[in-house]
Amino acid sequence: MADLKYTVDIDTKGAKNSLNGLTGSIAGIATSLATAFSFKEVASISAKFDSLRRTLGTLYGDIETGTQAFNQIKNFATQSVFSVEDLTASVIKLKSSGLTPTMEQLKMFGNVAAISADKVGTLQSLTDLFARTAQGGLGLEDLDKLADKGVGVYTILNEKLGITRQQVSEIGKSAEGSKIILDALQEGFNEIQDADLGGLDTAFSNLQIAIKNAADAIGEGGFREALTNAVNSVSKFISKNDELLKSIGEKLGAAISFGVRNLKYLAATIA
């Protein structure tokens, strides 16, 4: 009976802890929603996403194409382990290196990152690897970064090309050799199974992304333009009314001095 009581106690405590954790999670969701749709947060997210959208527009040659690329990134982010900002940074770096990033490539990056110890760090290292190789060079440091994060790059190269870590450095010195290495790695990466994104942590991450996307949609719907116009109007007013503002400052200063003098007089009277 003692063992049974112990088991029941443990199970009860476990259930309470689970319920407490669920309650905390629900409260966290409510807080995230309330914060995300505040005026300040919508303005901040809208401005940040607009900047990313414009950067992509510059890289792709026009704002419309950049917007299409950004919309694809936002949609993919809700189905991946990465944030919109992380994915956009990767696309910007790849595009700046002369490559044309695709959703298939980003999905491959996601699958590789899912088996690593550092998902965002792996995305950055993969991006660096592809970008540097596109510019004609590849060194051990690029591969070592991935290996340190648990990605079996040297195992893949040994299986696909029959080369060791020591041989990679020599082969990777030329543009042709770098391409051979990258093609072999890409073949190995594509054999990695699709990432399992069914976990609760991923669900919460995707919720945060969906909330940001919603805030961006509010901005795109007219909020950002109206706020931009309002901010510009205030800036113009300030720049064109320097003398008026100085006059206001003088009057405020006089009012404060008057108040201080009266306080001193009152203190002296009471004393």
PDB file of C-alpha atoms in Angstrom:
ATOM      1  CA  MET A   1       0.000   0.000   0.000  1.00  0.00           C
ATOM      2  CA  ALA A   2       2.899   2.331   0.729  1.00  0.00           C
ATOM      3  CA  ASP A   3       4.193   1.832  -2.806  1.00  0.00           C
ATOM      4  CA  LEU A   4       0.745   2.520  -4.201  1.00  0.00           C
ATOM      5  CA  LYS A   5       0.405   5.686  -2.123  1.00  0.00           C
ATOM      6  CA  TYR A   6       3.832   6.831  -3.311  1.00  0.00           C
ATOM      7  CA  THR A   7       2.842   6.210  -6.923  1.00  0.00           C
ATOM      8  CA  VAL A   8      -0.436   8.059  -6.518  1.00  0.00           C
ATOM      9  CA  ASP A   9       1.332  10.990  -4.835  1.00  0.00           C
ATOM     10  CA  ILE A  10       3.914  11.186  -7.601  1.00  0.00           C
ATOM     11  CA  ASP A  11       1.255  10.954 -10.328  1.00  0.00           C
ATOM     12  CA  THR A  12      -0.823  13.634  -8.623  1.00  0.00           C
ATOM     13  CA  LYS A  13       2.147  15.948  -8.313  1.00  0.00           C
ATOM     14  CA  GLY A  14       3.035  15.309 -11.938  1.00  0.00           C
ATOM     15  CA  ALA A  15      -0.494  16.129 -13.031  1.00  0.00           C
ATOM     16  CA  LYS A  16      -0.476  19.332 -10.980  1.00  0.00           C
ATOM     17  CA  ASN A  17       2.864  20.349 -12.474  1.00  0.00           C
ATOM     18  CA  SER A  18       1.554  19.645 -15.968  1.00  0.00           C
ATOM     19  CA  LEU A  19      -1.573  21.695 -15.316  1.00  0.00           C
ATOM     20  CA  ASN A  20       0.483  24.512 -13.854  1.00  0.00           C
ATOM     21  CA  GLY A  21       2.733  24.439 -16.918  1.00  0.00           C
ATOM     22  CA  LEU A  22      -0.290  24.484 -19.233  1.00  0.00           C
ATOM     23  CA  THR A  23      -1.799  27.387 -17.299  1.00  0.00           C
ATOM     24  CA  GLY A  24       1.471  29.264 -17.571  1.00  0.00           C
ATOM     25  CA  SER A  25       1.624  28.576 -21.311  1.00  0.00           C
ATOM     26  CA  ILE A  26      -1.915  29.836 -21.852  1.00  0.00           C
ATOM     27  CA  ALA A  27      -1.151  32.948 -19.801  1.00  0.00           C
ATOM     28  CA  GLY A  28       1.991  33.456 -21.882  1.00  0.00           C
ATOM     29  CA  ILE A  29      -0.035  33.246 -25.099  1.00  0.00           C
ATOM     30  CA  ALA A  30      -2.528  35.800 -23.785  1.00  0.00           C
ATOM     31  CA  THR A  31       0.295  38.142 -22.796  1.00  0.00           C
ATOM     32  CA  SER A  32       1.970  37.728 -26.192  1.00  0.00           C
ATOM     33  CA  LEU A  33      -1.278  38.556 -27.986  1.00  0.00           C
ATOM     34  CA  ALA A  34      -1.936  41.607 -25.818  1.00  0.00           C
ATOM     35  CA  THR A  35       1.626  42.873 -26.260  1.00  0.00           C
ATOM     36  CA  ALA A  36       1.837  42.123 -29.973  1.00  0.00           C
ATOM     37  CA  PHE A  37      -1.235  44.152 -30.854  1.00  0.00           C
ATOM     38  CA  SER A  38      -0.314  47.184 -28.771  1.00  0.00           C
ATOM     39  CA  PHE A  39       0.235  50.405 -30.730  1.00  0.00           C
ATOM     40  CA  LYS A  40       3.969  50.456 -30.012  1.00  0.00           C
ATOM     41  CA  GLU A  41       4.554  46.809 -30.955  1.00  0.00           C
ATOM     42  CA  VAL A  42       2.552  46.997 -34.196  1.00  0.00           C
ATOM     43  CA  ALA A  43       4.466  50.143 -35.159  1.00  0.00           C
ATOM     44  CA  SER A  44       7.833  48.521 -34.322  1.00  0.00           C
ATOM     45  CA  ILE A  45       7.141  45.258 -36.193  1.00  0.00           C
ATOM     46  CA  SER A  46       5.643  47.087 -39.157  1.00  0.00           C
ATOM     47  CA  ALA A  47       8.680  49.368 -39.446  1.00  0.00           C
ATOM     48  CA  LYS A  48      11.146  46.455 -39.133  1.00  0.00           C
ATOM     49  CA  PHE A  49       9.343  44.315 -41.717  1.00  0.00           C
ATOM     50  CA  ASP A  50       8.990  47.266 -44.093  1.00  0.00           C
ATOM     51  CA  SER A  51      12.764  47.795 -43.894  1.00  0.00           C
ATOM     52  CA  LEU A  52      13.387  44.117 -44.709  1.00  0.00           C
ATOM     53  CA  ARG A  53      10.874  44.286 -47.556  1.00  0.00           C
ATOM     54  CA  ARG A  54      12.592  47.341 -49.036  1.00  0.00           C
ATOM     55  CA  THR A  55      16.030  45.740 -48.732  1.00  0.00           C
ATOM     56  CA  LEU A  56      14.781  42.722 -50.670  1.00  0.00           C
ATOM     57  CA  GLY A  57      13.236  45.088 -53.220  1.00  0.00           C
ATOM     58  CA  THR A  58      16.645  46.661 -53.783  1.00  0.00           C
ATOM     59  CA  LEU A  59      18.333  43.271 -54.148  1.00  0.00           C
ATOM     60  CA  TYR A  60      15.678  41.877 -56.497  1.00  0.00           C
ATOM     61  CA  GLY A  61      15.494  45.035 -58.603  1.00  0.00           C
ATOM     62  CA  ASP A  62      12.023  46.327 -57.681  1.00  0.00           C
ATOM     63  CA  ILE A  63       9.816  46.608 -54.627  1.00  0.00           C
ATOM     64  CA  GLU A  64       7.100  44.341 -56.070  1.00  0.00           C
ATOM     65  CA  THR A  65       9.469  41.398 -56.557  1.00  0.00           C
ATOM     66  CA  GLY A  66      11.009  42.070 -53.151  1.00  0.00           C
ATOM     67  CA  THR A  67       7.541  42.070 -51.579  1.00  0.00           C
ATOM     68  CA  GLN A  68       6.706  38.744 -53.230  1.00  0.00           C
ATOM     69  CA  ALA A  69       9.953  37.237 -51.916  1.00  0.00           C
ATOM     70  CA  PHE A  70       9.257  38.612 -48.421  1.00  0.00           C
ATOM     71  CA  ASN A  71       5.722  37.198 -48.426  1.00  0.00           C
ATOM     72  CA  GLN A  72       7.125  33.776 -49.311  1.00  0.00           C
ATOM     73  CA  ILE A  73       9.623  34.070 -46.453  1.00  0.00           C
ATOM     74  CA  LYS A  74       6.874  35.051 -43.987  1.00  0.00           C
ATOM     75  CA  ASN A  75       4.741  32.101 -45.051  1.00  0.00           C
ATOM     76  CA  PHE A  76       7.659  29.662 -44.850  1.00  0.00           C
ATOM     77  CA  ALA A  77       8.665  30.949 -41.411  1.00  0.00           C
ATOM     78  CA  THR A  78       5.346  29.738 -39.937  1.00  0.00           C
ATOM     79  CA  GLN A  79       6.268  26.211 -41.073  1.00  0.00           C
ATOM     80  CA  SER A  80       9.915  26.210 -40.030  1.00  0.00           C
ATOM     81  CA  VAL A  81      12.146  26.520 -36.970  1.00  0.00           C
ATOM     82  CA  PHE A  82      13.329  30.005 -37.985  1.00  0.00           C
ATOM     83  CA  SER A  83      12.025  33.525 -37.522  1.00  0.00           C
ATOM     84  CA  VAL A  84      11.157  35.846 -40.409  1.00  0.00           C
ATOM     85  CA  GLU A  85      14.161  37.984 -39.517  1.00  0.00           C
ATOM     86  CA  ASP A  86      16.587  35.020 -39.523  1.00  0.00           C
ATOM     87  CA  LEU A  87      15.337  33.740 -42.878  1.00  0.00           C
ATOM     88  CA  THR A  88      15.387  37.183 -44.485  1.00  0.00           C
ATOM     89  CA  ALA A  89      18.960  37.771 -43.292  1.00  0.00           C
ATOM     90  CA  SER A  90      19.935  34.464 -44.928  1.00  0.00           C
ATOM     91  CA  VAL A  91      18.214  35.336 -48.210  1.00  0.00           C
ATOM     92  CA  ILE A  92      19.816  38.800 -48.246  1.00  0.00           C
ATOM     93  CA  LYS A  93      23.295  37.349 -47.760  1.00  0.00           C
ATOM     94  CA  LEU A  94      22.807  34.654 -50.408  1.00  0.00           C
ATOM     95  CA  LYS A  95      21.337  37.114 -52.896  1.00  0.00           C
ATOM     96  CA  SER A  96      24.141  39.616 -52.238  1.00  0.00           C
ATOM     97  CA  SER A  97      26.634  36.860 -53.091  1.00  0.00           C
ATOM     98  CA  GLY A  98      25.094  36.408 -56.530  1.00  0.00           C
ATOM     99  CA  LEU A  99      22.925  33.397 -55.700  1.00  0.00           C
ATOM    100  CA  THR A 100      19.179  33.038 -56.192  1.00  0.00           C
ATOM    101  CA  PRO A 101      17.756  31.584 -52.962  1.00  0.00           C
ATOM    102  CA  THR A 102      14.744  29.275 -53.232  1.00  0.00           C
ATOM    103  CA  MET A 103      12.204  27.951 -50.784  1.00  0.00           C
ATOM    104  CA  GLU A 104      13.587  24.457 -51.447  1.00  0.00           C
ATOM    105  CA  GLN A 105      17.018  25.650 -50.328  1.00  0.00           C
ATOM    106  CA  LEU A 106      15.608  27.247 -47.183  1.00  0.00           C
ATOM    107  CA  LYS A 107      13.702  24.047 -46.436  1.00  0.00           C
ATOM    108  CA  MET A 108      16.952  22.092 -46.809  1.00  0.00           C
ATOM    109  CA  PHE A 109      18.613  24.504 -44.385  1.00  0.00           C
ATOM    110  CA  GLY A 110      15.739  23.890 -41.969  1.00  0.00           C
ATOM    111  CA  ASN A 111      16.098  20.119 -42.151  1.00  0.00           C
ATOM    112  CA  VAL A 112      19.842  20.357 -41.488  1.00  0.00           C
ATOM    113  CA  ALA A 113      19.317  22.788 -38.615  1.00  0.00           C
ATOM    114  CA  ALA A 114      16.707  20.518 -37.036  1.00  0.00           C
ATOM    115  CA  ILE A 115      19.351  17.846 -36.350  1.00  0.00           C
ATOM    116  CA  SER A 116      21.913  20.300 -35.008  1.00  0.00           C
ATOM    117  CA  ALA A 117      22.592  21.613 -31.529  1.00  0.00           C
ATOM    118  CA  ASP A 118      22.152  25.253 -32.592  1.00  0.00           C
ATOM    119  CA  LYS A 119      19.387  25.839 -35.143  1.00  0.00           C
ATOM    120  CA  VAL A 120      19.850  29.548 -35.795  1.00  0.00           C
ATOM    121  CA  GLY A 121      23.644  29.235 -35.688  1.00  0.00           C
ATOM    122  CA  THR A 122      23.448  26.399 -38.218  1.00  0.00           C
ATOM    123  CA  LEU A 123      21.312  28.529 -40.544  1.00  0.00           C
ATOM    124  CA  GLN A 124      23.920  31.276 -40.360  1.00  0.00           C
ATOM    125  CA  SER A 125      26.794  28.833 -40.943  1.00  0.00           C
ATOM    126  CA  LEU A 126      25.032  27.231 -43.913  1.00  0.00           C
ATOM    127  CA  THR A 127      24.370  30.658 -45.371  1.00  0.00           C
ATOM    128  CA  ASP A 128      28.032  31.625 -44.931  1.00  0.00           C
ATOM    129  CA  LEU A 129      29.152  28.360 -46.536  1.00  0.00           C
ATOM    130  CA  PHE A 130      27.009  28.780 -49.652  1.00  0.00           C
ATOM    131  CA  ALA A 131      27.709  32.517 -49.951  1.00  0.00           C
ATOM    132  CA  ARG A 132      31.484  32.123 -49.608  1.00  0.00           C
ATOM    133  CA  THR A 133      31.582  29.230 -52.073  1.00  0.00           C
ATOM    134  CA  ALA A 134      29.643  31.307 -54.605  1.00  0.00           C
ATOM    135  CA  GLN A 135      32.442  33.863 -54.378  1.00  0.00           C
ATOM    136  CA  GLY A 136      35.039  31.201 -55.194  1.00  0.00           C
ATOM    137  CA  GLY A 137      36.495  29.985 -51.936  1.00  0.00           C
ATOM    138  CA  LEU A 138      35.850  27.447 -49.229  1.00  0.00           C
ATOM    139  CA  GLY A 139      37.935  26.705 -46.167  1.00  0.00           C
ATOM    140  CA  LEU A 140      37.891  24.299 -43.283  1.00  0.00           C
ATOM    141  CA  GLU A 141      36.568  27.012 -40.957  1.00  0.00           C
ATOM    142  CA  ASP A 142      33.251  27.041 -42.845  1.00  0.00           C
ATOM    143  CA  LEU A 143      32.821  23.302 -42.416  1.00  0.00           C
ATOM    144  CA  ASP A 144      34.201  23.242 -38.874  1.00  0.00           C
ATOM    145  CA  LYS A 145      31.463  25.648 -37.751  1.00  0.00           C
ATOM    146  CA  LEU A 146      28.851  23.185 -38.946  1.00  0.00           C
ATOM    147  CA  ALA A 147      30.675  20.173 -37.526  1.00  0.00           C
ATOM    148  CA  ASP A 148      30.864  21.900 -34.129  1.00  0.00           C
ATOM    149  CA  LYS A 149      27.074  22.245 -34.207  1.00  0.00           C
ATOM    150  CA  GLY A 150      26.580  18.528 -34.784  1.00  0.00           C
ATOM    151  CA  VAL A 151      26.192  18.513 -38.576  1.00  0.00           C
ATOM    152  CA  GLY A 152      28.122  15.568 -40.088  1.00  0.00           C
ATOM    153  CA  VAL A 153      29.679  17.459 -42.992  1.00  0.00           C
ATOM    154  CA  TYR A 154      32.900  15.441 -43.030  1.00  0.00           C
ATOM    155  CA  THR A 155      30.968  12.183 -42.888  1.00  0.00           C
ATOM    156  CA  ILE A 156      28.960  13.275 -45.930  1.00  0.00           C
ATOM    157  CA  LEU A 157      32.091  14.261 -47.854  1.00  0.00           C
ATOM    158  CA  ASN A 158      33.766  10.978 -47.015  1.00  0.00           C
ATOM    159  CA  GLU A 159      30.722   9.040 -48.207  1.00  0.00           C
ATOM    160  CA  LYS A 160      30.127  11.077 -51.370  1.00  0.00           C
ATOM    161  CA  LEU A 161      33.690  11.922 -52.436  1.00  0.00           C
ATOM    162  CA  GLY A 162      35.872   9.575 -50.429  1.00  0.00           C
ATOM    163  CA  ILE A 163      37.909  12.446 -48.985  1.00  0.00           C
ATOM    164  CA  THR A 164      38.999  13.238 -45.448  1.00  0.00           C
ATOM    165  CA  ARG A 165      39.002  16.488 -43.528  1.00  0.00           C
ATOM    166  CA  GLN A 166      42.680  17.038 -44.358  1.00  0.00           C
ATOM    167  CA  GLN A 167      41.978  16.775 -48.103  1.00  0.00           C
ATOM    168  CA  VAL A 168      39.093  19.247 -48.028  1.00  0.00           C
ATOM    169  CA  SER A 169      41.383  22.227 -47.488  1.00  0.00           C
ATOM    170  CA  GLU A 170      43.382  21.559 -50.660  1.00  0.00           C
ATOM    171  CA  ILE A 171      40.372  20.778 -52.842  1.00  0.00           C
ATOM    172  CA  GLY A 172      38.453  23.797 -51.572  1.00  0.00           C
ATOM    173  CA  LYS A 173      41.134  26.293 -52.619  1.00  0.00           C
ATOM    174  CA  SER A 174      39.841  26.461 -56.196  1.00  0.00           C
ATOM    175  CA  ALA A 175      36.392  27.552 -57.354  1.00  0.00           C
ATOM    176  CA  GLU A 176      35.939  24.221 -59.129  1.00  0.00           C
ATOM    177  CA  GLY A 177      36.924  22.223 -56.055  1.00  0.00           C
ATOM    178  CA  SER A 178      34.678  24.313 -53.841  1.00  0.00           C
ATOM    179  CA  LYS A 179      31.747  23.613 -56.136  1.00  0.00           C
ATOM    180  CA  ILE A 180      32.424  19.854 -56.039  1.00  0.00           C
ATOM    181  CA  ILE A 181      32.428  19.933 -52.232  1.00  0.00           C
ATOM    182  CA  LEU A 182      29.277  22.044 -52.047  1.00  0.00           C
ATOM    183  CA  ASP A 183      27.424  19.843 -54.535  1.00  0.00           C
ATOM    184  CA  ALA A 184      28.337  16.754 -52.491  1.00  0.00           C
ATOM    185  CA  LEU A 185      27.190  18.408 -49.267  1.00  0.00           C
ATOM    186  CA  GLN A 186      23.959  19.550 -50.855  1.00  0.00           C
ATOM    187  CA  GLU A 187      23.291  16.007 -52.062  1.00  0.00           C
ATOM    188  CA  GLY A 188      23.853  14.733 -48.528  1.00  0.00           C
ATOM    189  CA  PHE A 189      21.738  17.489 -46.977  1.00  0.00           C
ATOM    190  CA  ASN A 190      18.851  16.684 -49.339  1.00  0.00           C
ATOM    191  CA  GLU A 191      18.853  13.113 -48.046  1.00  0.00           C
ATOM    192  CA  ILE A 192      18.048  14.310 -44.517  1.00  0.00           C
ATOM    193  CA  GLN A 193      14.427  13.608 -43.643  1.00  0.00           C
ATOM    194  CA  ASP A 194      12.002  16.490 -43.361  1.00  0.00           C
ATOM    195  CA  ALA A 195      12.216  18.085 -39.938  1.00  0.00           C
ATOM    196  CA  ASP A 196       9.640  17.028 -37.347  1.00  0.00           C
ATOM    197  CA  LEU A 197       7.955  20.313 -36.480  1.00  0.00           C
ATOM    198  CA  GLY A 198       5.222  18.866 -34.296  1.00  0.00           C
ATOM    199  CA  GLY A 199       6.754  19.827 -30.949  1.00  0.00           C
ATOM    200  CA  LEU A 200       5.200  22.329 -28.562  1.00  0.00           C
ATOM    201  CA  ASP A 201       8.268  24.579 -28.632  1.00  0.00           C
ATOM    202  CA  THR A 202       7.960  24.873 -32.415  1.00  0.00           C
ATOM    203  CA  ALA A 203       4.227  25.525 -32.065  1.00  0.00           C
ATOM    204  CA  PHE A 204       4.893  28.436 -29.700  1.00  0.00           C
ATOM    205  CA  SER A 205       7.620  29.753 -32.009  1.00  0.00           C
ATOM    206  CA  ASN A 206       5.284  29.590 -35.000  1.00  0.00           C
ATOM    207  CA  LEU A 207       2.586  31.367 -32.989  1.00  0.00           C
ATOM    208  CA  GLN A 208       4.983  34.245 -32.329  1.00  0.00           C
ATOM    209  CA  ILE A 209       5.775  34.396 -36.039  1.00  0.00           C
ATOM    210  CA  ALA A 210       2.069  34.360 -36.950  1.00  0.00           C
ATOM    211  CA  ILE A 211       1.453  37.222 -34.510  1.00  0.00           C
ATOM    212  CA  LYS A 212       4.272  39.260 -36.080  1.00  0.00           C
ATOM    213  CA  ASN A 213       2.888  38.539 -39.550  1.00  0.00           C
ATOM    214  CA  ALA A 214      -0.524  39.756 -38.378  1.00  0.00           C
ATOM    215  CA  ALA A 215       1.015  42.973 -37.022  1.00  0.00           C
ATOM    216  CA  ASP A 216       2.755  43.454 -40.377  1.00  0.00           C
ATOM    217  CA  ALA A 217      -0.577  42.944 -42.165  1.00  0.00           C
ATOM    218  CA  ILE A 218      -2.074  45.703 -39.997  1.00  0.00           C
ATOM    219  CA  GLY A 219       0.802  47.947 -41.012  1.00  0.00           C
ATOM    220  CA  GLU A 220       0.369  47.068 -44.685  1.00  0.00           C
ATOM    221  CA  GLY A 221      -3.354  47.782 -44.413  1.00  0.00           C
ATOM    222  CA  GLY A 222      -2.728  51.499 -43.950  1.00  0.00           C
ATOM    223  CA  PHE A 223      -1.547  51.849 -40.363  1.00  0.00           C
ATOM    224  CA  ARG A 224       2.134  52.241 -41.268  1.00  0.00           C
ATOM    225  CA  GLU A 225       1.475  54.805 -43.994  1.00  0.00           C
ATOM    226  CA  ALA A 226      -0.735  56.895 -41.706  1.00  0.00           C
ATOM    227  CA  LEU A 227       1.805  56.710 -38.881  1.00  0.00           C
ATOM    228  CA  THR A 228       4.650  57.597 -41.260  1.00  0.00           C
ATOM    229  CA  ASN A 229       2.740  60.645 -42.473  1.00  0.00           C
ATOM    230  CA  ALA A 230       2.010  61.700 -38.904  1.00  0.00           C
ATOM    231  CA  VAL A 231       5.654  61.332 -37.851  1.00  0.00           C
ATOM    232  CA  ASN A 232       6.821  63.276 -40.911  1.00  0.00           C
ATOM    233  CA  SER A 233       4.313  66.043 -40.146  1.00  0.00           C
ATOM    234  CA  VAL A 234       5.591  66.341 -36.584  1.00  0.00           C
ATOM    235  CA  SER A 235       9.200  66.414 -37.828  1.00  0.00           C
ATOM    236  CA  LYS A 236       8.396  69.171 -40.334  1.00  0.00           C
ATOM    237  CA  PHE A 237       6.567  71.168 -37.663  1.00  0.00           C
ATOM    238  CA  ILE A 238       9.555  70.934 -35.326  1.00  0.00           C
ATOM    239  CA  SER A 239      12.094  71.877 -38.020  1.00  0.00           C
ATOM    240  CA  LYS A 240      10.024  74.855 -39.216  1.00  0.00           C
ATOM    241  CA  ASN A 241       9.114  76.258 -35.789  1.00  0.00           C
ATOM    242  CA  ASP A 242      12.444  76.591 -34.049  1.00  0.00           C
ATOM    243  CA  GLU A 243      11.692  80.105 -32.796  1.00  0.00           C
ATOM    244  CA  LEU A 244       8.265  79.074 -31.502  1.00  0.00           C
ATOM    245  CA  LEU A 245       9.769  76.158 -29.602  1.00  0.00           C
ATOM    246  CA  LYS A 246      12.440  78.440 -28.124  1.00  0.00           C
ATOM    247  CA  SER A 247       9.686  80.803 -27.021  1.00  0.00           C
ATOM    248  CA  ILE A 248       7.819  77.921 -25.381  1.00  0.00           C
ATOM    249  CA  GLY A 249      11.043  76.912 -23.657  1.00  0.00           C
ATOM    250  CA  GLU A 250      11.563  80.432 -22.351  1.00  0.00           C
ATOM    251  CA  LYS A 251       8.031  80.582 -20.969  1.00  0.00           C
ATOM    252  CA  LEU A 252       8.377  77.176 -19.330  1.00  0.00           C
ATOM    253  CA  GLY A 253      11.687  78.255 -17.826  1.00  0.00           C
ATOM    254  CA  ALA A 254      10.128  81.423 -16.501  1.00  0.00           C
ATOM    255  CA  ALA A 255       7.225  79.469 -15.030  1.00  0.00           C
ATOM    256  CA  ILE A 256       9.585  77.080 -13.243  1.00  0.00           C
ATOM    257  CA  SER A 257      11.669  79.976 -11.882  1.00  0.00           C
ATOM    258  CA  PHE A 258       8.492  81.697 -10.674  1.00  0.00           C
ATOM    259  CA  GLY A 259       7.398  78.519  -8.916  1.00  0.00           C
ATOM    260  CA  VAL A 260      10.766  78.093  -7.215  1.00  0.00           C
ATOM    261  CA  ARG A 261      10.723  81.709  -5.988  1.00  0.00           C
ATOM    262  CA  ASN A 262       7.249  81.254  -4.558  1.00  0.00           C
ATOM    263  CA  LEU A 263       8.266  78.049  -2.815  1.00  0.00           C
ATOM    264  CA  LYS A 264      11.200  79.865  -1.219  1.00  0.00           C
ATOM    265  CA  TYR A 265       8.887  82.714  -0.154  1.00  0.00           C
ATOM    266  CA  LEU A 266       6.373  80.248   1.273  1.00  0.00           C
ATOM    267  CA  ALA A 267       9.107  78.415   3.183  1.00  0.00           C
ATOM    268  CA  ALA A 268      10.415  81.666   4.599  1.00  0.00           C
ATOM    269  CA  THR A 269       6.894  82.734   5.648  1.00  0.00           C
ATOM    270  CA  ILE A 270       6.176  79.436   7.419  1.00  0.00           C
ATOM    271  CA  ALA A 271       9.527  79.528   9.189  1.00  0.00           C
TER     272      ALA A 271
END
